Every structure is written in structure tokens, then in C-alpha cells.
Amino acid sequence: MEIPVSKNKEYVVDIMDNGFEGEGIAKIDNFTIFIPNTIKGERVRIMIVKVLSSHAFGKLIEILKASPVRETEDCQTYKRCGGCQLRHIKYEETLKIKQNAVQSLVNKTLKQKIEVEETLGMENPYHYRNKAQYPLGINKEGKPVMGVFANRTHEIIPIQNCLIQNKQAEEVAKFIFDFIVKNKVSIYDEKKQKGLMRHIVTKIGIKTEEIMCILVINGNEIPQEKELINQVIMHFPNVKTIVKNINKQNTNVILGKENIPIYGDGFIKDKLGEFVFKISPLSFYQVNPIQAQRLYQIGVDAAQITKQDIVFDLYCGIGTISLFMAPFAKSVYGIELVEEAVYAARENALINKIDNAQFIAGDVEKILDDLINKQKIIPDIVMVDPPRKGLDRRSIDNILRISPKRLVYISCNPATLVRDLSALEGLYEIKRLKPVDMFPFTSHVECVAVLELKNCQ
Ligand SMILES: C[S@@+](CC[C@H](N)C(=O)[O-])C[C@H]1O[C@@H](n2cnc3c(N)ncnc32)[C@H](O)[C@@H]1O
């Protein structure tokens, strides 16, 4: 096929759809062009910035006919920061875009005709994140800077007022950065791999308002550490712990393995529903707890657990969903790779007086196999919440073989979710598939799918 567009040339196109990342899709002589920041129904002037053999990428130059769902952008750094992708679209419409994106994957992949439910949105989709990770660096003028990485680069854009981050935690991070600059503490230079301060990470319990600060350093000691701690806790009494995280590797991974509490005990607590959870530096905790609670509730209600049921919670993190399920179940087994998270899960069970949940550290692929094939513990209900890569083949085969009556699949990646559902749909009826907007104004979509064994009474 002859490619009908050339790099750096301008074209006028009609946007016919929105893709998975929220980008607009247009065609020129049947050749597909992806254009960020454009909306279905718009007529726009674009410049082609990249041409590949099967498609091209364009840059928006001028909107000739705007969509009625276009929103005035409310963030100064939106165009450059990679945090949000959908701030130019009215919130209600972003929920439809997410629902449609999941529906189109389902239509392409699954044999069962599934109608994806409406996306469950937030009443107030602002400042919802409880965790922030700010890189520190030196800008082109040689000045220290803290902020967010510009989209697909390692250039740091200074933070203004992020509309999805928690305001208090942002203030704490800015305060620590100011202290570092004032006291001339050295800042890590990624190119030279020299300097001390790499990242400031904050976690906040939205219900308890307890804050954890993690100072990621390329070294062992922070100069004026005591003074820094005193200043922080004097200005922000709800900072409950400050942790030094040692990361001397030349890597994109933000946190190193070693965490040293320099103030407090290295944990904060938060409340989800009736339960209190201990949160540590390395363990996973949903970044939007308001939506997480609603997501868990949908999953737990759909699981229809009874006091006769043995329930497995695969990829259980610090045991959040396990504890939500335990009061209804005979027993719950949580499996999780990160040991620190498993310790936290056990402690969370104790704090919340749950005595029918146990947690096992290890890879789901191996531990699940072990539990059902060696220890002969067969679950009636399985809950899974894997990372983006989805389930491994051995675990899917094991689930199919023991065929629990119900399976609830929580996923942060609809592509792998639908892939796994297609492996399960022979034996299972997909009763519900509901997106939950865990990450408003970003292109990320969280889903909960409810599966029931076919012909199960
Ligand atoms: C999406 S999180 C879900 C955590 C928990 N269900 C929650 O809602 O807080 C996925 C979890 O899987 C864990 N994980 C990743 N790969 C794993 C594996 N192969 N085996 C067991 N756990 C794994 C991660 O450490 C993380 O805690």
C-alpha cells in the first residue's frame, strides 16, 4: 500500500473515533492516523510527526470544528506532563470512552456476547491519588528541580498544583524540596549518576490523614537529617513516618530494596470500609482508595460468599480484599509475591480481628499449584487481582481444572483481562464486566469481571 501522508506536512482530517489511550483516530485514504488531544466528531488541522508502514501519528495544529464534549484544560502542565491524557474531555464523556474501549476489546476477542456496563465514575474526580513520586534533578540552567517527568522523557517539569494528587502530601514534598535546596544538599544528576537526593515519595491515608515521606537517596546519609525531620514534623504534624530508601542503582525503578525509618516506625495506616490497613514503603496499596472500596464491594458482593466457602485471594497485596471477604467465608487464603506485603497482610488481619485468613508469600503460579495439587485445598471461590501482565498459563489451567463455582477478576489492564477471559469462557459464563474509574482523567481503566461456572446450581 502506498503511504498517503508525509512527515511534517499538514492535513485536515475528521476524527472518527477515540482510541484506547484517549487519542483521536482519523483516516486518510484508509490509512490510520492517531492524533493525541483530539475528540471523535472534531474536524482538525494536523501535522504528521511520525510515519510507520501501517499507521502514522499526527500533532494537533488547529481545531476547525470542536466537539461539544471538549473541555477547557484546567492544568498548566497538561500538555507536557504524562500524568493525565483526558483533561481536554468532559469527565462524563471520559467514562464513556473507557467503557467503549473495553467493549471493543471484548467484541474483538470473546465468543460470549458481553455488554460492558457503564463505567463507575467519581463524584469528585480531583486530588484522588494517595501516592506521589516526585523525581529530583538539575534543569538545563543548572538549577535544582522537583516535579514530574515530561511525557516519554526524563526532563523534569516543576510541579505547580497537580489536580489529581493529594494537596497536603504535595505541600509536604515541596517543603522537603525547599529544605534540600536551601541547605545545598546535593541532588542526583541522572546523566552523571552523581549526587544524593533522587526522589521524594509521599503516601497518605486519605481517611486517617497520616502521611509517610520516603526520601530516595543515592548514598547512606542525608546531611542535616535531624534538622530536616524536626522541620517537617513541626510544620506537618500528621507526617507519621519518614523513611530513607537507599537506591544506588542506575535504574528507572524508583525505590531501592532497603528502607530505614528515620522518624516513626516506617508505616502509616488508612481505613477502607470497616477495616484499618497498615501501609509500608514497598507494598502495593490502591492509589485511589475511594474507588478501591467501591470496586472491592462490587467484587465481594458478586462473589456471593457463604460460611461454607473456601476463598482464594490471588495477588492479595496487603490483604485488603481478603479482609473484606473473610467475614462471609469459612476461610481465606491470600497469595502475594512481596514478603513485606504479606507481613503487613498478617498484621492487618490481627489488627482487624480476622482469624480465618492466612497469607502465603510467593509466586501465584507456584503457590496456587502447590495449594491445590499438593495440599489438596480446593477453593469454592477465587478472587484474582493480578498486575498488568495478567494471569500466567499454569494458574489458568489450574483454575480450569478445579473449576471453582465463581471467579471474580479485578484487572488494571483490559487487554490482558480480555485475553484471560477468552481462556476461561469455555467453562465460565461472564456474568458482569464493569469498568471502575480508578484513575480519572488518565487513560487507565480498571475493571471487575464476574464469572460463574456454567451449569452451576
Ligand atoms: C494490582 S495489585 C493488587 C493488590 C491487592 N489485591 C489490592 O487491591 O491492594 C497486584 C499485586 O500482585 C503482586 N504480584 C505481582 N506478581 C505476582 C506474582 N507472580 N505472584 C504473586 N503476587 C504477585 C504485587 O506485588 C501486587 O501486590
Coordinates of C-alpha atoms and ligand atoms in Angstrom, one line a residue:
M1 CA 0.0 0.0 0.0
E2 CA 1.3 3.4 -0.9
I3 CA 1.5 5.7 2.2
P4 CA -0.7 8.7 1.5
V5 CA 0.9 11.0 4.1
S6 CA 4.4 12.5 4.6
K7 CA 6.2 13.7 7.7
N8 CA 6.0 17.4 8.6
K9 CA 3.1 18.0 6.1
E10 CA -0.2 19.4 7.3
Y11 CA -3.7 17.8 6.6
V12 CA -7.3 18.5 7.5
V13 CA -9.0 15.4 9.0
D14 CA -12.2 14.3 10.7
I15 CA -11.8 12.4 13.9
M16 CA -13.8 9.2 13.6
D17 CA -13.1 7.6 16.9
N18 CA -11.1 7.7 20.1
G19 CA -8.5 5.0 20.8
F20 CA -7.5 3.2 23.9
E21 CA -5.3 6.0 25.2
G22 CA -8.0 8.6 24.5
E23 CA -6.2 9.7 21.3
G24 CA -8.3 10.7 18.2
I25 CA -8.3 8.4 15.2
A26 CA -8.6 9.7 11.6
K27 CA -8.1 8.1 8.2
I28 CA -6.6 9.5 5.0
D29 CA -7.3 7.2 2.1
N30 CA -7.9 4.4 4.6
F31 CA -4.5 5.0 6.2
T32 CA -4.9 5.3 10.0
I33 CA -3.6 8.3 11.9
F34 CA -3.5 8.7 15.7
I35 CA -3.7 12.3 17.0
P36 CA -3.5 12.9 20.7
N37 CA -5.7 15.7 22.2
T38 CA -8.5 15.3 19.6
I39 CA -12.0 14.0 20.1
K40 CA -14.4 11.9 18.0
G41 CA -16.6 14.3 15.8
E42 CA -14.0 17.0 15.5
R43 CA -12.5 18.5 12.3
V44 CA -8.9 19.4 12.9
R45 CA -5.7 20.6 11.1
I46 CA -2.8 18.3 12.0
M47 CA 0.8 17.9 11.2
I48 CA 2.2 14.4 10.6
V49 CA 5.1 13.8 13.1
K50 CA 5.8 10.1 12.6
V51 CA 5.1 7.7 9.7
L52 CA 5.2 3.9 10.1
S53 CA 4.2 1.3 7.5
S54 CA 0.7 0.6 8.9
H55 CA -0.2 3.9 10.5
A56 CA 1.1 7.4 11.4
F57 CA 1.0 9.9 14.3
G58 CA -0.2 13.5 14.0
K59 CA 0.0 16.6 16.1
L60 CA -2.9 18.9 16.6
I61 CA -2.4 22.3 15.0
E62 CA -5.8 23.8 14.9
I63 CA -9.4 22.8 15.8
L64 CA -11.7 23.7 12.9
K65 CA -14.8 22.2 14.5
A66 CA -14.8 21.5 18.2
S67 CA -16.6 18.6 19.9
P68 CA -19.4 19.6 22.3
V69 CA -17.7 17.4 24.9
R70 CA -14.4 19.4 24.6
E71 CA -13.4 20.8 28.0
T72 CA -11.2 23.9 28.6
E73 CA -7.9 22.5 30.0
D74 CA -7.6 23.3 33.7
C75 CA -3.9 22.3 34.2
Q76 CA -0.9 24.4 33.2
T77 CA 1.3 21.4 32.6
Y78 CA -1.2 19.1 31.0
K79 CA 0.3 19.2 27.5
R80 CA 3.8 18.3 28.7
C81 CA 3.2 16.0 31.7
G82 CA 2.5 12.3 31.1
G83 CA 0.2 12.1 34.2
C84 CA -3.2 12.8 32.5
Q85 CA -4.4 12.1 29.0
L86 CA -8.0 13.1 29.0
R87 CA -8.3 16.6 30.6
H88 CA -9.5 18.1 27.3
I89 CA -12.7 16.0 27.5
K90 CA -15.7 16.4 29.8
Y91 CA -15.5 13.9 32.7
E92 CA -18.7 12.1 31.9
E93 CA -17.5 11.5 28.3
T94 CA -14.2 10.1 29.5
L95 CA -16.2 7.4 31.3
K96 CA -18.0 6.5 28.1
I97 CA -14.7 6.4 26.2
K98 CA -13.3 3.9 28.8
Q99 CA -16.5 1.8 28.5
N100 CA -16.3 1.8 24.7
A101 CA -12.6 0.9 24.8
V102 CA -13.3 -2.2 26.9
Q103 CA -16.4 -3.1 24.8
S104 CA -14.4 -3.0 21.6
L105 CA -11.7 -5.4 23.0
V106 CA -14.5 -7.7 24.2
N107 CA -16.2 -7.7 20.8
K108 CA -12.9 -8.5 19.1
T109 CA -11.8 -11.3 21.4
L110 CA -14.6 -13.1 23.2
K111 CA -17.1 -15.6 21.9
Q112 CA -19.7 -14.7 24.6
K113 CA -21.8 -11.6 23.8
I114 CA -21.0 -9.4 26.7
E115 CA -22.4 -5.9 27.3
V116 CA -19.8 -3.9 29.2
E117 CA -21.5 -2.0 31.9
E118 CA -21.3 1.8 32.4
T119 CA -18.0 3.0 34.0
L120 CA -18.4 3.8 37.7
G121 CA -17.1 7.3 37.9
M122 CA -16.2 9.6 40.9
E123 CA -18.4 12.3 42.2
N124 CA -15.3 14.5 42.7
P125 CA -12.6 13.3 40.4
Y126 CA -9.9 15.6 41.7
H127 CA -6.9 15.1 44.1
Y128 CA -7.8 11.5 44.4
R129 CA -4.3 10.0 44.5
N130 CA -2.8 8.9 47.8
K131 CA 0.7 8.3 46.5
A132 CA 3.0 10.7 44.7
Q133 CA 6.6 10.1 43.3
Y134 CA 8.5 13.3 42.5
P135 CA 11.8 13.0 40.7
L136 CA 14.5 15.5 41.7
G137 CA 17.1 16.7 39.2
I138 CA 19.1 19.5 37.7
N139 CA 17.5 21.5 34.9
K140 CA 19.2 22.9 31.7
E141 CA 20.1 26.1 33.6
G142 CA 21.8 24.0 36.3
K143 CA 19.2 24.7 38.9
P144 CA 17.6 22.0 41.2
V145 CA 14.1 21.0 40.2
M146 CA 11.4 18.7 41.6
G147 CA 8.3 17.7 39.6
V148 CA 7.1 15.1 37.2
F149 CA 8.8 13.6 34.1
A150 CA 7.6 15.2 30.9
N151 CA 5.7 12.7 28.7
R152 CA 8.0 9.9 27.5
T153 CA 11.2 11.8 28.5
H154 CA 13.3 12.3 31.6
E155 CA 13.0 16.1 31.6
I156 CA 11.5 17.2 34.9
I157 CA 8.6 19.7 34.8
P158 CA 8.4 21.6 38.1
I159 CA 5.1 20.8 39.9
Q160 CA 2.5 23.6 40.1
N161 CA -0.7 22.3 41.6
C162 CA -1.4 18.8 40.4
L163 CA -5.1 18.2 40.1
I164 CA -5.0 14.5 40.8
Q165 CA -2.6 14.5 43.7
N166 CA -3.4 14.9 47.3
K167 CA -2.9 18.6 48.2
Q168 CA -1.4 18.1 51.6
A169 CA 1.1 15.5 50.5
E170 CA 2.1 17.8 47.7
E171 CA 2.8 20.6 50.2
V172 CA 5.0 18.2 52.3
A173 CA 7.0 17.2 49.2
K174 CA 7.5 20.9 48.2
F175 CA 8.6 21.7 51.8
I176 CA 11.2 19.0 51.8
F177 CA 12.5 20.0 48.4
D178 CA 12.8 23.7 49.6
F179 CA 14.8 22.5 52.6
I180 CA 17.1 20.4 50.4
V181 CA 17.7 23.4 48.1
K182 CA 18.2 25.9 51.0
N183 CA 20.7 23.6 52.7
K184 CA 22.5 22.8 49.5
V185 CA 22.0 19.1 49.9
S186 CA 23.3 17.6 46.6
I187 CA 20.7 16.4 44.0
Y188 CA 21.1 13.3 41.9
D189 CA 22.1 14.0 38.3
E190 CA 20.8 11.1 36.2
K191 CA 23.3 11.7 33.3
K192 CA 26.4 11.8 35.5
Q193 CA 24.9 9.3 38.1
K194 CA 26.2 11.6 40.8
G195 CA 24.5 13.4 43.7
L196 CA 22.4 12.3 46.6
M197 CA 18.6 13.1 46.5
R198 CA 16.8 11.1 43.8
H199 CA 13.1 11.1 44.6
I200 CA 10.6 12.3 47.2
V201 CA 7.7 9.8 47.5
T202 CA 4.7 10.5 49.6
K203 CA 1.9 8.2 50.8
I204 CA -1.2 9.4 52.6
G205 CA -4.0 7.6 54.4
I206 CA -7.0 9.5 52.9
K207 CA -9.2 8.7 55.9
T208 CA -6.6 8.9 58.7
E209 CA -4.6 11.8 57.1
E210 CA -1.4 10.1 58.2
I211 CA 1.5 10.9 55.8
M212 CA 4.6 8.8 55.0
C213 CA 7.6 10.5 53.3
I214 CA 10.1 8.4 51.6
L215 CA 13.4 10.0 50.7
V216 CA 15.1 8.0 47.9
I217 CA 18.9 8.6 48.1
N218 CA 22.0 7.5 46.2
G219 CA 24.0 7.1 49.3
N220 CA 23.6 6.2 53.0
E221 CA 23.3 9.5 54.9
I222 CA 21.4 12.7 54.5
P223 CA 23.2 15.8 55.7
Q224 CA 21.2 17.8 58.3
E225 CA 18.9 14.8 58.6
K226 CA 17.8 15.7 62.2
E227 CA 17.0 19.3 61.2
L228 CA 15.0 18.1 58.2
I229 CA 13.0 15.8 60.4
N230 CA 12.3 18.5 63.0
Q231 CA 11.3 21.0 60.4
V232 CA 8.9 18.6 58.6
I233 CA 7.1 17.3 61.8
M234 CA 6.9 20.9 63.2
H235 CA 5.2 22.1 60.0
F236 CA 3.2 19.0 59.3
P237 CA 2.2 17.1 62.5
N238 CA 0.3 14.5 60.5
V239 CA 3.6 13.2 59.0
K240 CA 3.8 10.0 61.0
T241 CA 6.9 8.5 59.5
I242 CA 9.9 9.4 57.3
V243 CA 11.8 6.7 55.6
K244 CA 15.2 6.7 54.0
N245 CA 15.2 4.5 50.9
I246 CA 18.6 3.5 49.5
N247 CA 18.8 3.3 45.7
K248 CA 22.3 3.3 44.3
Q249 CA 21.4 1.6 41.1
N250 CA 21.4 3.3 37.7
T251 CA 17.8 2.4 37.0
N252 CA 14.4 3.7 36.3
V253 CA 13.0 1.8 39.3
I254 CA 12.2 4.5 41.8
L255 CA 12.5 2.6 45.1
G256 CA 15.5 0.5 46.2
K257 CA 15.1 -2.5 48.5
E258 CA 16.5 -1.0 51.7
N259 CA 14.1 1.1 53.8
I260 CA 15.4 2.8 57.0
P261 CA 12.8 4.6 59.1
I262 CA 14.4 7.9 60.4
Y263 CA 11.3 9.1 62.0
G264 CA 8.3 7.0 63.2
D265 CA 8.0 3.2 62.6
G266 CA 8.0 3.1 58.8
F267 CA 4.3 2.6 58.5
I268 CA 1.1 4.6 58.1
K269 CA -2.5 3.4 58.5
D270 CA -5.6 4.0 56.4
K271 CA -9.2 2.9 56.7
L272 CA -11.1 1.2 53.9
G273 CA -14.7 0.4 54.8
E274 CA -14.7 -1.0 58.4
F275 CA -11.0 -2.1 58.2
V276 CA -7.7 -0.5 59.1
F277 CA -4.7 -1.2 56.9
K278 CA -1.0 -0.8 57.7
I279 CA 0.8 0.6 54.6
S280 CA 4.6 0.1 54.2
P281 CA 7.0 1.8 51.7
L282 CA 7.2 -1.1 49.3
S283 CA 3.8 -2.8 49.4
F284 CA 1.0 -2.1 46.9
Y285 CA -2.0 -0.1 48.1
Q286 CA -4.6 1.1 45.6
V287 CA -3.8 4.7 44.7
N288 CA -7.5 5.8 44.8
P289 CA -9.0 4.3 48.0
I290 CA -12.4 5.9 47.5
Q291 CA -12.9 4.0 44.2
A292 CA -11.0 0.9 45.5
Q293 CA -13.6 0.5 48.3
R294 CA -16.4 0.6 45.7
L295 CA -14.5 -1.8 43.4
Y296 CA -13.9 -4.3 46.2
Q297 CA -17.6 -4.0 47.3
I298 CA -18.7 -4.9 43.8
G299 CA -16.3 -7.8 43.7
V300 CA -17.1 -9.2 47.1
D301 CA -20.9 -8.8 46.6
A302 CA -20.7 -10.6 43.3
A303 CA -18.7 -13.4 44.8
Q304 CA -21.8 -14.4 47.0
I305 CA -19.5 -15.9 49.6
T306 CA -21.1 -18.2 52.2
K307 CA -19.8 -19.5 55.5
Q308 CA -19.2 -22.9 53.8
D309 CA -16.8 -21.4 51.2
I310 CA -13.0 -21.6 51.0
V311 CA -11.9 -18.5 49.1
F312 CA -8.5 -17.8 47.4
D313 CA -7.4 -14.2 47.0
L314 CA -4.6 -14.3 44.4
Y315 CA -2.2 -11.3 44.2
C316 CA -3.6 -10.1 47.6
G317 CA -1.1 -7.3 48.3
I318 CA -1.6 -6.2 52.0
G319 CA -4.7 -8.3 52.3
T320 CA -7.3 -5.6 51.5
I321 CA -9.8 -7.8 49.6
S322 CA -9.0 -10.8 51.7
L323 CA -10.2 -8.9 54.8
F324 CA -13.3 -7.7 53.0
M325 CA -14.2 -11.3 52.2
A326 CA -13.2 -13.1 55.4
P327 CA -16.3 -12.2 57.5
F328 CA -18.5 -14.0 55.0
A329 CA -16.2 -17.0 54.3
K330 CA -15.2 -20.2 56.0
S331 CA -11.6 -19.4 55.3
V332 CA -9.5 -17.2 53.0
Y333 CA -6.0 -17.8 51.6
G334 CA -4.2 -14.8 50.3
I335 CA -1.1 -15.2 48.0
E336 CA 1.3 -12.4 47.3
L337 CA 4.9 -12.1 45.9
V338 CA 6.2 -9.2 48.1
E339 CA 7.1 -10.5 51.5
E340 CA 6.8 -7.2 53.2
A341 CA 3.2 -7.0 51.9
V342 CA 2.5 -10.5 53.3
Y343 CA 3.8 -9.4 56.8
A344 CA 1.5 -6.4 56.6
A345 CA -1.4 -8.6 55.5
R346 CA -1.0 -10.8 58.5
E347 CA -0.8 -7.8 60.8
N348 CA -3.8 -6.3 59.1
A349 CA -5.8 -9.5 59.9
L350 CA -4.7 -9.3 63.5
I351 CA -5.5 -5.5 63.9
N352 CA -8.9 -6.2 62.4
K353 CA -9.6 -9.3 64.5
I354 CA -9.9 -11.5 61.4
D355 CA -8.8 -15.1 62.3
N356 CA -9.9 -17.1 59.3
A357 CA -7.5 -15.5 56.8
Q358 CA -3.9 -16.8 56.1
F359 CA -1.3 -15.3 53.8
I360 CA 1.4 -17.0 51.8
A361 CA 4.4 -15.3 50.3
G362 CA 5.4 -16.4 46.8
D363 CA 4.6 -16.5 43.1
V364 CA 1.0 -17.3 42.5
E365 CA 2.0 -19.6 39.7
K366 CA 3.8 -21.9 42.1
I367 CA 1.9 -21.4 45.3
L368 CA -1.5 -22.0 43.7
D369 CA -0.3 -25.1 42.1
D370 CA 1.1 -26.2 45.5
L371 CA -2.1 -25.5 47.4
I372 CA -4.4 -27.3 45.1
N373 CA -2.2 -30.2 43.8
K374 CA 0.0 -31.0 46.9
Q375 CA -2.0 -29.7 49.8
K376 CA -5.4 -30.6 48.1
I377 CA -7.0 -27.3 49.3
I378 CA -9.7 -26.7 46.8
P379 CA -11.3 -23.2 46.8
D380 CA -15.0 -22.7 46.1
I381 CA -14.5 -19.1 45.0
V382 CA -11.4 -17.4 43.6
M383 CA -10.7 -13.7 43.5
V384 CA -7.8 -12.5 41.3
D385 CA -6.2 -9.0 41.1
P386 CA -3.0 -9.5 39.0
P387 CA -0.6 -6.9 37.9
R388 CA -0.8 -5.6 34.3
K389 CA 0.5 -8.7 32.7
G390 CA -2.5 -10.7 33.8
L391 CA -2.6 -14.4 34.8
D392 CA 0.0 -17.0 33.9
R393 CA -1.0 -20.0 31.8
R394 CA -0.3 -22.6 34.6
S395 CA -2.6 -20.7 37.0
I396 CA -5.4 -20.5 34.4
D397 CA -5.1 -24.3 33.7
N398 CA -5.2 -25.0 37.5
I399 CA -8.3 -22.8 37.9
L400 CA -10.0 -24.5 34.9
R401 CA -9.1 -27.9 36.4
I402 CA -10.5 -27.3 39.9
S403 CA -13.3 -25.1 38.4
P404 CA -14.4 -23.0 41.4
K405 CA -18.1 -22.1 41.2
R406 CA -17.3 -18.4 41.0
L407 CA -14.3 -16.4 39.9
V408 CA -14.0 -12.6 40.3
Y409 CA -11.3 -11.0 38.2
I410 CA -10.2 -7.5 39.0
S411 CA -7.8 -6.0 36.4
C412 CA -5.9 -2.8 35.7
N413 CA -5.3 -3.8 32.1
P414 CA -8.3 -4.6 29.9
A415 CA -6.1 -6.2 27.2
T416 CA -4.8 -9.0 29.4
L417 CA -8.2 -9.3 31.2
V418 CA -9.9 -10.0 27.9
R419 CA -7.1 -12.3 26.8
D420 CA -7.6 -14.3 30.1
L421 CA -11.4 -14.2 29.9
S422 CA -11.1 -15.8 26.5
A423 CA -9.2 -18.7 28.0
L424 CA -11.9 -19.1 30.7
E425 CA -15.1 -18.5 28.8
G426 CA -15.4 -22.2 27.7
L427 CA -16.2 -23.2 31.2
Y428 CA -17.4 -19.9 32.7
E429 CA -20.3 -17.6 31.9
I430 CA -19.2 -14.0 32.1
K431 CA -22.0 -12.5 34.2
R432 CA -20.7 -8.9 34.6
L433 CA -17.9 -6.8 33.2
K434 CA -17.8 -3.3 34.8
P435 CA -15.2 -0.7 34.5
V436 CA -14.5 1.4 37.6
D437 CA -12.8 4.7 37.1
M438 CA -9.9 4.3 39.5
F439 CA -7.7 6.8 37.6
P440 CA -9.9 9.8 36.5
F441 CA -8.6 11.9 33.5
T442 CA -5.9 9.3 32.7
S443 CA -6.3 6.6 30.0
H444 CA -6.1 3.8 32.6
V445 CA -9.1 1.6 33.1
E446 CA -9.8 -0.8 36.0
C447 CA -12.4 -3.5 35.5
V448 CA -14.1 -6.1 37.6
A449 CA -15.4 -9.2 35.8
V450 CA -17.7 -11.8 37.5
L451 CA -17.6 -15.3 36.2
E452 CA -19.8 -18.2 37.1
L453 CA -19.3 -21.9 36.3
K454 CA -21.6 -22.9 33.5
N455 CA -24.5 -25.2 34.7
C456 CA -23.6 -24.5 38.3
Q457 CA -26.7 -24.7 40.5
Ligands
LIG1 C1 -2.8 -5.0 41.3 S1 -2.0 -5.4 42.8 C2 -3.4 -6.0 43.8 C3 -3.1 -6.0 45.2 C4 -4.4 -6.1 46.1 N1 -5.3 -7.0 45.6 C5 -5.0 -4.7 46.4 O1 -6.1 -4.5 45.8 O2 -4.4 -3.9 47.1 C6 -1.1 -6.8 42.3 C7 -0.3 -7.5 43.4 O3 0.3 -8.6 42.9 C8 1.6 -8.8 43.4 N2 2.3 -9.7 42.4 C9 2.8 -9.4 41.2 N3 3.3 -10.5 40.6 C10 3.0 -11.6 41.4 C11 3.2 -13.0 41.4 N4 3.7 -13.5 40.3 N5 2.7 -13.7 42.4 C12 2.1 -13.2 43.5 N6 1.9 -11.8 43.6 C13 2.3 -11.0 42.6 C14 2.1 -7.4 43.5 O4 3.1 -7.3 44.4 C15 0.8 -6.6 43.9 O5 0.7 -6.6 45.3

